[in-house]
Coordinates of C-alpha atoms in Angstrom, one line a residue:
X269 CA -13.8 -16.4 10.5
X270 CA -13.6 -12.7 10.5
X271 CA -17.2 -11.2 12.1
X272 CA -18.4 -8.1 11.1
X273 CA -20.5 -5.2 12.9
X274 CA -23.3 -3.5 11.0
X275 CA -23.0 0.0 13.0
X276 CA -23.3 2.2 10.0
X277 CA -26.8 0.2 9.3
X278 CA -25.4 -0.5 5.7
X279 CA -28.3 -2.2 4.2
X280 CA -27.9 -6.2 3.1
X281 CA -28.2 -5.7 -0.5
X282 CA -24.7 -3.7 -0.3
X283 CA -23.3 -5.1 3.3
X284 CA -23.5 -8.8 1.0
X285 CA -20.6 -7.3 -1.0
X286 CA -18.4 -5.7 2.1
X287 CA -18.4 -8.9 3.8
X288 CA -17.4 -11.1 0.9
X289 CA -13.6 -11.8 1.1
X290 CA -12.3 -13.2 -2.3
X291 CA -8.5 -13.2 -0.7
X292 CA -6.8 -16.3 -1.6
X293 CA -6.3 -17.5 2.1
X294 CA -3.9 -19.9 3.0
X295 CA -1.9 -22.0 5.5
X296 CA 1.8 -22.0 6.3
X297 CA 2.1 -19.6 3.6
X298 CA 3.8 -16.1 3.7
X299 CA 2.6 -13.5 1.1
X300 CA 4.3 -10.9 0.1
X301 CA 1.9 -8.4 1.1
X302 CA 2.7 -9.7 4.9
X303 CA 6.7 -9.3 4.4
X304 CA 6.0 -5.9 3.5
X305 CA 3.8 -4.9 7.1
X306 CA 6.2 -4.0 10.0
X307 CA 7.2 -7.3 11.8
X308 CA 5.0 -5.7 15.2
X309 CA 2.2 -6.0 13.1
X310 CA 2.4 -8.9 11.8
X311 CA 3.2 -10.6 15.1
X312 CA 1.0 -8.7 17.0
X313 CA -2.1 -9.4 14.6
X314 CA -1.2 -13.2 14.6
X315 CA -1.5 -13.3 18.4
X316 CA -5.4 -11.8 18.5
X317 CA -8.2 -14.9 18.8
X318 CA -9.6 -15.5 14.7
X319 CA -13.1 -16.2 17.0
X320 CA -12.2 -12.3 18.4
X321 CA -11.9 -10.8 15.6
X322 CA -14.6 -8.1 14.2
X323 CA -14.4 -5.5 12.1
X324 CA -16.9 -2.6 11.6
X325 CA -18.7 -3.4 8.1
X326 CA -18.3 0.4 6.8
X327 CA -14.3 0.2 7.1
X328 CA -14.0 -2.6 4.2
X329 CA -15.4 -0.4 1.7
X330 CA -11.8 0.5 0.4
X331 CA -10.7 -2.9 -0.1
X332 CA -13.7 -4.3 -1.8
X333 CA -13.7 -0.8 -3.8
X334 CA -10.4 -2.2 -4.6
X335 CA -11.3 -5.2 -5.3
X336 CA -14.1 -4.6 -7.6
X337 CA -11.8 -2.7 -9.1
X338 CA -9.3 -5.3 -9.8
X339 CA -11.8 -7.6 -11.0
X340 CA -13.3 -5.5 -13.4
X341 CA -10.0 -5.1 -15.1
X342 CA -9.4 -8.3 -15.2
X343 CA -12.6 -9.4 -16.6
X344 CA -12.0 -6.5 -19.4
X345 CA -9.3 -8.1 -20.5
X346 CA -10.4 -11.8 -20.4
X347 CA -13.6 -11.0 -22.1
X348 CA -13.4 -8.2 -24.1
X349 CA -9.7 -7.0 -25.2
X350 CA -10.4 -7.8 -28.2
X351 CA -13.3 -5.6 -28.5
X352 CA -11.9 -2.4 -26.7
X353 CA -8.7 -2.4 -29.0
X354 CA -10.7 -2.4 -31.7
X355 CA -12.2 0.5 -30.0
X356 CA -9.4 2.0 -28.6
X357 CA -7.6 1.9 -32.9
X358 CA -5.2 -0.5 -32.6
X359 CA -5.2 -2.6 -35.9
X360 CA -6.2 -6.1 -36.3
X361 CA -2.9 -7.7 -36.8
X362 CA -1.9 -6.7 -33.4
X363 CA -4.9 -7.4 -31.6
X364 CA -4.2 -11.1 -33.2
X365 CA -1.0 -11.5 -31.4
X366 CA -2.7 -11.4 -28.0
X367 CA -2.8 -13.9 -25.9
X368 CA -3.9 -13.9 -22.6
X369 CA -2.4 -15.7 -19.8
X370 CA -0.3 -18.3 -22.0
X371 CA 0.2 -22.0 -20.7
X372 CA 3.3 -22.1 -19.1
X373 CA 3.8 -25.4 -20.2
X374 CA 4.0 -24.7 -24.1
X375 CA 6.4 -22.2 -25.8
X376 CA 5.3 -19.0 -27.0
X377 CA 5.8 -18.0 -30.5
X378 CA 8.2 -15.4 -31.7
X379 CA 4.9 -13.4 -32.6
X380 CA 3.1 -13.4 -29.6
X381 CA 2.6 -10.2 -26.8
X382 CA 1.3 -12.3 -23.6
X383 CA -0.7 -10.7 -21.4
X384 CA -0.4 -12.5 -17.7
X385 CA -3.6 -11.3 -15.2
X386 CA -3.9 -11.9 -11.5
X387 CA -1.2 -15.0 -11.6
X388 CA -0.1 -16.5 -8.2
X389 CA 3.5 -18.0 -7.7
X390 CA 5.7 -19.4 -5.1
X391 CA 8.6 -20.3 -4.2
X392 CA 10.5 -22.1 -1.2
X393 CA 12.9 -20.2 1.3
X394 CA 14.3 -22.6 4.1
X395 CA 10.9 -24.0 5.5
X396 CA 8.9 -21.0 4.5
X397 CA 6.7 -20.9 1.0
X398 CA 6.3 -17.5 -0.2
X399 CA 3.6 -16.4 -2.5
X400 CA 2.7 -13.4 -4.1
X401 CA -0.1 -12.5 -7.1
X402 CA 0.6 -9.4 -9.1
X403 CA -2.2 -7.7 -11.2
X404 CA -0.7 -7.4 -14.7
X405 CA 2.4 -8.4 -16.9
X406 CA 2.4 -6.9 -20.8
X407 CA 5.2 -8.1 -22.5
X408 CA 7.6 -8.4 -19.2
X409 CA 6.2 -5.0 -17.7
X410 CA 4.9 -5.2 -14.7
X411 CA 2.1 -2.9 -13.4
X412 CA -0.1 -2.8 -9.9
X413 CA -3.3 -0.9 -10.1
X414 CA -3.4 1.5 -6.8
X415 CA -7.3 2.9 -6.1
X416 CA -6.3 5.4 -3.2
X417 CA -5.9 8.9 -2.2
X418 CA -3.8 11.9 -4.1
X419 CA -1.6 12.1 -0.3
X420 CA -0.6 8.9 -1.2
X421 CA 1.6 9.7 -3.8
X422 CA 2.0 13.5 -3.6
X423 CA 4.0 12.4 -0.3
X424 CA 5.6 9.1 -1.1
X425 CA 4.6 6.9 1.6
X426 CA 3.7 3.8 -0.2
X427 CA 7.1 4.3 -3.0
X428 CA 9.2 1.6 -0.6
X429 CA 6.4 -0.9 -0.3
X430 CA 5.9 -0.5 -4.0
X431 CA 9.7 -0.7 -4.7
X432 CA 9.6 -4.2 -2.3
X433 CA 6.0 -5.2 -3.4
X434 CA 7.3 -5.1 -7.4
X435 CA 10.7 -6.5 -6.7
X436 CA 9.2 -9.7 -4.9
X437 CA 7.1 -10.3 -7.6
X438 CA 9.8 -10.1 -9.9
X439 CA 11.5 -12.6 -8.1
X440 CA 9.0 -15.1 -7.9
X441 CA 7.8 -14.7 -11.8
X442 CA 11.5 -13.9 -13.6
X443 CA 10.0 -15.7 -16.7
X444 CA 7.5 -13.2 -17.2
X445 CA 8.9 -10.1 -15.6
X446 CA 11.8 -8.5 -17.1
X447 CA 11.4 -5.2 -16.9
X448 CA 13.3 -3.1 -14.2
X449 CA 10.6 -1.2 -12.9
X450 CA 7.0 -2.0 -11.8
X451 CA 4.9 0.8 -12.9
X452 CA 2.1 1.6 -10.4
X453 CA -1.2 2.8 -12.5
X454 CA -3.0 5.4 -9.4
X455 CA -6.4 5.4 -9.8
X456 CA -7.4 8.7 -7.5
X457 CA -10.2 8.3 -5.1
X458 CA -10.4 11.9 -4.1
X459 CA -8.7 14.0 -7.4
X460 CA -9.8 17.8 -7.6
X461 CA -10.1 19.0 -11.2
X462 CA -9.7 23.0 -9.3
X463 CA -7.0 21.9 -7.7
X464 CA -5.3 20.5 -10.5
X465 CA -6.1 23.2 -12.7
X466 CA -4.2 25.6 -9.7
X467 CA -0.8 23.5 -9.0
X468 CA 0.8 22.0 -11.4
X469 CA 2.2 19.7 -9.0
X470 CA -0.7 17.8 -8.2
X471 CA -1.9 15.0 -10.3
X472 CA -3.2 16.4 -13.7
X473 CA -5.7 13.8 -14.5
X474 CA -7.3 11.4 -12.1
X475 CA -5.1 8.4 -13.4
X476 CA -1.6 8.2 -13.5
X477 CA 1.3 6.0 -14.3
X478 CA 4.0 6.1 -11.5
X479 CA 7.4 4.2 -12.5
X480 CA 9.3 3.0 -9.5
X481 CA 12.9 1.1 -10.1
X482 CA 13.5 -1.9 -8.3
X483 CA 16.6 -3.7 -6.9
X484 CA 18.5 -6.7 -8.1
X485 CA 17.2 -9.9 -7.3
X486 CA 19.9 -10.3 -4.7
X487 CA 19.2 -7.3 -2.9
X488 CA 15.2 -8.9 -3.0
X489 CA 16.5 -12.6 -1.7
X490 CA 18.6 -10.7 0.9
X491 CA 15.1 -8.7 1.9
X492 CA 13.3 -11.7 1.7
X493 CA 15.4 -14.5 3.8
X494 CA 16.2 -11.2 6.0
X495 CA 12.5 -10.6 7.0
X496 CA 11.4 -14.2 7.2
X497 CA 14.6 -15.0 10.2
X498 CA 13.1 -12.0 12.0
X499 CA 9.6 -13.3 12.0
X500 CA 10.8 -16.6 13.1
X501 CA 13.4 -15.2 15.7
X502 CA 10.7 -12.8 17.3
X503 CA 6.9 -14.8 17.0
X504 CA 7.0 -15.7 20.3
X505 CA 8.6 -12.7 22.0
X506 CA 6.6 -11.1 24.3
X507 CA 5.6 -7.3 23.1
X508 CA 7.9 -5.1 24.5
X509 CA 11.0 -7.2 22.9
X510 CA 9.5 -6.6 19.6
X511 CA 11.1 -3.4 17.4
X512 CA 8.7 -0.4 17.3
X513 CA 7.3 0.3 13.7
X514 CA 9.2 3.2 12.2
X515 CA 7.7 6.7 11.6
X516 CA 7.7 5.6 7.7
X517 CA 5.9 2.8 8.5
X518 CA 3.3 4.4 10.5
X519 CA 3.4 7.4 7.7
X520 CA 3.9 9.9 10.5
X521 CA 4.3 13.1 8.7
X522 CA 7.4 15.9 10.1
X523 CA 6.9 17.8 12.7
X524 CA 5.4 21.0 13.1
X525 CA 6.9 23.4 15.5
X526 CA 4.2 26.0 17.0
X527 CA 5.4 29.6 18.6
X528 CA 2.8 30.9 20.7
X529 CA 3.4 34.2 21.9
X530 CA 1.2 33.9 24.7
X531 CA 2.8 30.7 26.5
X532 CA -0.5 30.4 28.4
X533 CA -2.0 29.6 25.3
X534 CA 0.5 26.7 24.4
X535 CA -1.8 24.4 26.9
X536 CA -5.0 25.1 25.4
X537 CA -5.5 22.4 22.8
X538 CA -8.1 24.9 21.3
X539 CA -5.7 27.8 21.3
X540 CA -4.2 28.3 17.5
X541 CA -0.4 29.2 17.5
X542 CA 1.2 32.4 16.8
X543 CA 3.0 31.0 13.8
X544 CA 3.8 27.5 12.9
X545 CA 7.2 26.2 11.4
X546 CA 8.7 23.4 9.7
X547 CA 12.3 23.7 11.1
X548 CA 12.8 24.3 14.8
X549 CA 16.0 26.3 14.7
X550 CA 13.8 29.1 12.8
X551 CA 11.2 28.8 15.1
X552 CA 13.6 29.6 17.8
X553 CA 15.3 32.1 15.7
X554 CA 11.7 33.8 15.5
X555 CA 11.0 33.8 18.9
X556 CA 14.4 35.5 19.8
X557 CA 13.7 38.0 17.9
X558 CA 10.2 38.6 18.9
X559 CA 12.0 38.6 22.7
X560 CA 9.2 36.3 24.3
X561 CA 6.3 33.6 23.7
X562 CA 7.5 29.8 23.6
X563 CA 8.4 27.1 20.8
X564 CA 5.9 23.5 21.2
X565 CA 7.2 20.5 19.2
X566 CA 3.9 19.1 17.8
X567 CA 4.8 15.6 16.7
X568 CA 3.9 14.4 13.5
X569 CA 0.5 12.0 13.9
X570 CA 1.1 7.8 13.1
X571 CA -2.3 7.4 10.6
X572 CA -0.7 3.9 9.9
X573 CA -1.9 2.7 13.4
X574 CA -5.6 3.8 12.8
X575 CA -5.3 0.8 9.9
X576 CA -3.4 -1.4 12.1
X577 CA -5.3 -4.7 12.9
X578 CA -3.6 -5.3 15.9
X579 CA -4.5 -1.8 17.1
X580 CA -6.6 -2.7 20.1
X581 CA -3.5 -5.1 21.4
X582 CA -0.4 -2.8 20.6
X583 CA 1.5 -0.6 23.5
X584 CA 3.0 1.4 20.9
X585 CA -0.3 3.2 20.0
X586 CA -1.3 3.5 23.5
X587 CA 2.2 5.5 24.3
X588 CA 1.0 7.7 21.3
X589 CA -2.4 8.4 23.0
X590 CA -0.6 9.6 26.5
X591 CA 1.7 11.9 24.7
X592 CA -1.7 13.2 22.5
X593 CA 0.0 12.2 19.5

């Protein structure tokens, strides 16, 4: 069990809620949240003591934000769709055809628009079960509610794991999802009205809907069957045999490349450069031409590790620390 340290002094009425984990935990399973993490991470994370684990209370208030979030949609709709349509003008003889979370077991009329909510499935590869629980199916459209940052999707980071993420769900539910997309619904935690009102390529409104197209179902069963024979062919390998986690998958950003025209100043981390650049052959070209001062490759910082439960055991990160990345 997963033990939690108080060091923010979050008081008990809201540390109750940060330390409640409603994930459906469960043996000899393999989500599909886990076949998206790097295979380091995974294996890494697997190998740290459950009886050493602790995590600083203030860090889970992101998932449980997320959580809550989830939940709250889902109780909307199981309590009180009817209601909100009404609300919302949709007419009565649609709101009728509703029906939330249909028994599988009986067939649907012709009439119907089902409405599938936090459903959990599985299915067998070779010895592995595979599982995954998507947050909501309207009529065969499949849609994942994201509460995270503007970065996230002004730079793309997440658009593979949502591409995989949608696809396996797809896979495991093709009776309910038939749609060719999975259409992420971004809740902004940090949208800026002024800054939306000044680009016009930053989110408009604090929600968005993000379509994302995803692969054929071979193309997923290939991913799938792929990632689990790596897991198995590496879980026992000691560290340095396992493959490094990619610069995507640490959501590394591009390099900068500094010229400082004073090269004495390149060694001062408190020293700012001359003039930065995003492509080194111009920042060459510039310092050519200026006929002195020096070029610095600043490498592009891994924030994936800083989330990384097996961050305390991984020699990866601690190469990024010597080279001050």
């Amino acid at each position: 069990m997963t033990q939690y340290l108080n060091t923010s002094q979050v008081p008990l009425s809201l540390a109750v809620f940060l330390a409640s984990d409603s994930y459906d935990h469960e043996e000899n399973v393999i989500s599909a949240t886990t076949l998206l993490k790097p295979i380091r991470q995974v294996i890494l994370s697997s190998r740290i003591a459950k009886e050493d684990q602790s995590v600083d209370l203030i860090q889970m208030l992101p998932s449980r934000m997320g959580s809550a979030i989830h939940d709250a949609i889902e109780t909307s709709w199981t309590t009180n769709y009817d209601r909100a349509m009404t609300a919302l003008g949709y007419p009565k003889k649609i709101i009728e055809r509703v029906i939330i979370n249909p028994n599988q077991e009986e067939e649907l009329p012709d009439w119907a628009i089902p409405i599938y909510l936090e459903q959990r499935a599985y299915k067998q590869v070779g010895k592995h079960r595979v599982s995954g629980k998507f947050d909501f199916v309207g009529e065969g459209f499949l849609e994942d509610f994201k509460n995270t940052s503007v970065y996230t999707y002004i730079n793309g980071t997440k658009d593979d794991d949502y591409i995989w993420q949608g696809s396996i769900y797809r896979w495991l539910n093709p009776e309910k999802i038939t749609s060719d997309h999975i259409y992420i619904q971004f809740l902004f935690t940090d949208w800026q009205r002024a800054e939306a009102r000044r680009n016009s390529n930053y989110p408009q409104h604090k929600a968005l809907e993000y379509p994302v197209p995803l692969p054929s179902d071979d193309d997923v069963q290939d991913y799938v069957v792929g990632k689990i024979k790596e897991l198995s062919r590496l879980w026992n390998s000691p560290e340095e045999h396992l493959p490094p986690c990619t610069d995507k998958e640490l959501w590394r950003s591009d390099p900068q490349f500094k010229y400082y025209l004073d090269p004495a100043k390149a060694n001062d981390p408190n020293s700012r450069s001359t003039k930065n650049f995003d492509n080194l052959a111009e920042a060459n070209a510039f310092a050519a031409e200026k006929g002195k001062g020096v070029v610095v490759t600043k490498m592009g910082e891994p924030k994936a590790c800083t989330y990384c439960p097996a961050f305390d055991n991984c020699k990866q990160k601690d190469a990024y620390f010597a080279q001050g990345d």
